[in-house]
Tab-separated table of C-alpha atoms in Angstrom:
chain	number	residue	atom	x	y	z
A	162	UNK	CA	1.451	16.810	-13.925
A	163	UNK	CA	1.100	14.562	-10.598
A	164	UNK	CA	-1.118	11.718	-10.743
A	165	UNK	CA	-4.019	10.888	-8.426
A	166	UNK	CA	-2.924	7.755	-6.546
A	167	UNK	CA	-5.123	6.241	-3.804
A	168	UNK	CA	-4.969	2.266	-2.234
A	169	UNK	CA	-8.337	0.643	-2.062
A	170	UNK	CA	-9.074	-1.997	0.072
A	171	UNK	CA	-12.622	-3.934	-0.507
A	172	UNK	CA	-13.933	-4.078	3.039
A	173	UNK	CA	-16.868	-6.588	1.625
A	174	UNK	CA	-14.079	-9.047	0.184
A	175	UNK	CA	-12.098	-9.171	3.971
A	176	UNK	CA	-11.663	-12.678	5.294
A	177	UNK	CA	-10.447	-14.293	8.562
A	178	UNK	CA	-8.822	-17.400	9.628
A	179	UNK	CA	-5.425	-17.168	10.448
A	180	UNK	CA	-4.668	-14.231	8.135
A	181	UNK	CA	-6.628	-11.095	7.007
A	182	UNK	CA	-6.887	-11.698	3.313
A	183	UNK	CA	-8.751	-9.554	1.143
A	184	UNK	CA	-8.799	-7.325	-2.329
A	185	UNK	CA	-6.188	-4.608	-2.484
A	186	UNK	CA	-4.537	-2.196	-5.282
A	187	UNK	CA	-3.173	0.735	-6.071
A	188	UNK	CA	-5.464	3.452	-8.162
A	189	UNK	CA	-3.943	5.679	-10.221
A	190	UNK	CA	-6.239	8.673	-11.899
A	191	UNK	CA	-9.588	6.945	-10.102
A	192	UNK	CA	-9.679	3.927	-12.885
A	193	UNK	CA	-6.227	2.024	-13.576
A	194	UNK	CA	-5.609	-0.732	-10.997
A	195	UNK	CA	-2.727	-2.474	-9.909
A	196	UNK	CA	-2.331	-5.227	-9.628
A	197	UNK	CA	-6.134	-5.373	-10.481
A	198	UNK	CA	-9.289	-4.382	-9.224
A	199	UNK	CA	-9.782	-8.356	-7.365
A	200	UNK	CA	-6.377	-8.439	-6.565
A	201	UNK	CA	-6.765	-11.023	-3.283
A	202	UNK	CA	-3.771	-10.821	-0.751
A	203	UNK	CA	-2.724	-10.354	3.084
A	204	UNK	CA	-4.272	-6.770	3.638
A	205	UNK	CA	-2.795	-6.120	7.296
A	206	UNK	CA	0.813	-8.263	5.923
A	207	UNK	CA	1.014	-6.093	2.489
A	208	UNK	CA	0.290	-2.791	4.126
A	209	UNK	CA	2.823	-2.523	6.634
A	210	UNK	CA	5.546	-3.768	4.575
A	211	UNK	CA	4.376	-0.962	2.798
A	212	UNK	CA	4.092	2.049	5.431
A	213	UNK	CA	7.254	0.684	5.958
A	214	UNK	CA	9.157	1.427	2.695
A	215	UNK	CA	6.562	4.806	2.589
A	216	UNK	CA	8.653	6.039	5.620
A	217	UNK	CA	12.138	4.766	4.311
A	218	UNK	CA	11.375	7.038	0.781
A	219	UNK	CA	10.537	9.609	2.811
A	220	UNK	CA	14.182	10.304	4.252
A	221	UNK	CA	15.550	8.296	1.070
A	222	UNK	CA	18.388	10.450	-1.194
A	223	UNK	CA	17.057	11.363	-4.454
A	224	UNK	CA	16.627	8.705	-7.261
A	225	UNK	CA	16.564	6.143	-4.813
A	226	UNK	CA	13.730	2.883	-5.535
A	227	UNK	CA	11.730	1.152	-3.080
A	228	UNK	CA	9.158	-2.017	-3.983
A	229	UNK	CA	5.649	-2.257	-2.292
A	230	UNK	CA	5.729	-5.939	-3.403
A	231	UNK	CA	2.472	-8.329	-2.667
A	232	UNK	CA	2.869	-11.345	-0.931
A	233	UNK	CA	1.115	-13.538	-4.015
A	234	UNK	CA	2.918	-13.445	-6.561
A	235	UNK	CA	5.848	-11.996	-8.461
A	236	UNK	CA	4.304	-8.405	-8.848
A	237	UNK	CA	5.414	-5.400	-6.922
A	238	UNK	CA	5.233	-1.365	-7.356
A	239	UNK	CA	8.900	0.318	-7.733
A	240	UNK	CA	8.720	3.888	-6.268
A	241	UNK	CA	11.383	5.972	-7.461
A	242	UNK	CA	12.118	8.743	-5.334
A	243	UNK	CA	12.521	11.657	-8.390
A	244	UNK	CA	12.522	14.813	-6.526
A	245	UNK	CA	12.783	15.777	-2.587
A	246	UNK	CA	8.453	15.814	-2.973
A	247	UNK	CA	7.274	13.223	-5.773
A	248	UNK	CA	7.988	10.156	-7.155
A	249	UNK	CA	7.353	7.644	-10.126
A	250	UNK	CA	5.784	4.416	-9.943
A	251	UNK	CA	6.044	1.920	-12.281
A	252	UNK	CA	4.254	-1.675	-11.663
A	253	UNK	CA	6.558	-4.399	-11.845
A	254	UNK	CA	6.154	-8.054	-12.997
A	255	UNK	CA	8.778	-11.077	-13.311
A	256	UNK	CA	11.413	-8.375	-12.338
A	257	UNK	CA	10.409	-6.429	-15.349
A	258	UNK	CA	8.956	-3.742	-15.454
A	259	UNK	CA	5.766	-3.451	-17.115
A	260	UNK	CA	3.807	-0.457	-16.852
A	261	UNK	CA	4.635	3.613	-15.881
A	262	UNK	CA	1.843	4.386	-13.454
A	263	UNK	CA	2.860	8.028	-13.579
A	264	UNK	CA	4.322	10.361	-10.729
A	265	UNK	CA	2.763	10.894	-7.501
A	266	UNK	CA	3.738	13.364	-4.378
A	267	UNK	CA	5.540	11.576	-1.131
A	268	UNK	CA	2.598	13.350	0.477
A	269	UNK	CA	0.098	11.164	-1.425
A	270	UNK	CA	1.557	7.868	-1.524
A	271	UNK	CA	1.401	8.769	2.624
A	272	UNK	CA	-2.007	10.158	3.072
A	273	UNK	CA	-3.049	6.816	0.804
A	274	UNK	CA	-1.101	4.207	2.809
A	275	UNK	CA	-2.874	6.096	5.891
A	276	UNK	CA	-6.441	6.262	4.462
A	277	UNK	CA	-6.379	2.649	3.183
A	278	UNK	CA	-5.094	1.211	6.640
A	279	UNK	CA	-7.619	3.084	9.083
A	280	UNK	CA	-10.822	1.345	6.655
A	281	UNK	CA	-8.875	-1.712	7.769
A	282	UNK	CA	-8.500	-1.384	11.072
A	283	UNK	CA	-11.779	-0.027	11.254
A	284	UNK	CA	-13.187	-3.259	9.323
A	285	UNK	CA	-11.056	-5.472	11.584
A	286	UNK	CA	-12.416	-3.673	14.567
A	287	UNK	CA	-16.244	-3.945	13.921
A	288	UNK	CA	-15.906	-7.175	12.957
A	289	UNK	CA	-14.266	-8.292	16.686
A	290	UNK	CA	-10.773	-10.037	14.406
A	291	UNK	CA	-8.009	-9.625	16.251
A	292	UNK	CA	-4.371	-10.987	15.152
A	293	UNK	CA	-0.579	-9.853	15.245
A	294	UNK	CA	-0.783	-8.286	12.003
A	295	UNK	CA	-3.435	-5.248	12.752
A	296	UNK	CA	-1.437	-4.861	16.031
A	297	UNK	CA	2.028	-3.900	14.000
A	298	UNK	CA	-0.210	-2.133	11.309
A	299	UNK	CA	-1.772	-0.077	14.344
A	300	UNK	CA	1.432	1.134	15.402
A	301	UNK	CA	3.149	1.542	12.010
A	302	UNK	CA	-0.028	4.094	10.837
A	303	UNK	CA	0.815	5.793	14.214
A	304	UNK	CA	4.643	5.848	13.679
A	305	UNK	CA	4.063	6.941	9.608
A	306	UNK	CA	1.046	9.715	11.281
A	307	UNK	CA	4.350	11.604	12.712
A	308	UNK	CA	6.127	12.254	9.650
């Protein structure tokens, strides 16, 4: 059985300077976050590294792993690429890895990375911010829209 998987970003913890920082995580089943419900990192920065290794499992050959690492700290997701469709994520600590998060479609893991970026962007947009970052996360939503 596939797990639910969506990535929540909390639009009321965003923050701009330099960088858009703000809470981020992966949900699995509605309730089990990872890293943590107030995990506090570089939204726009985190999420297109991310889109990015979304689009390399994609086209990846079966049994293949990819990280969606965080930029604070030594914590990352490893997505195993278990069937042409689906695959399992485990979160990863210290290199270790800590926790099965269960299996979740290609399809999912996409539509999430999607979803979660467009609340940015729309945050970002009514707010009037305006950096590098949500420029290459702009395009990289467009480029992982065409898969």
């Amino acid at each position: 059985m596939k797990n639910h998987l969506s990535i929540e970003v909390d639009l009321d913890s965003l923050t701009y300077e330099t960088h858009i920082i703000g809470n981020l995580a992966f949900v699995i089943d509605f309730h089990d976050y990872f890293s943590g419900q107030n995990w506090s990192d570089f939204v726009a920065v985190v999420l297109n590294w991310w889109i990015d290794n979304c689009r390399a499992l994609l086209f990846a050959p079966l049994q293949e792993t990819y990280s969606f690492q965080f930029m604070d700290g030594p914590i990352q997701i490893a997505a195993k690429k278990v069937t042409a469709t689906d695959v399992e994520l485990t979160f990863v600590e210290d290199g270790h890895p800590k926790t099965s998060m269960g299996t979740v479609s290609l399809e999912a893991l996409k539509h999430a990375l999607i979803q979660a970026s467009h609340q940015l962007i729309n945050a970002v947009d009514r707010n009037g911010w305006q950096n590098e970052e949500i420029e290459q996360l702009r395009h990289a939503v467009k480029t992982l829209q065409t898969y």
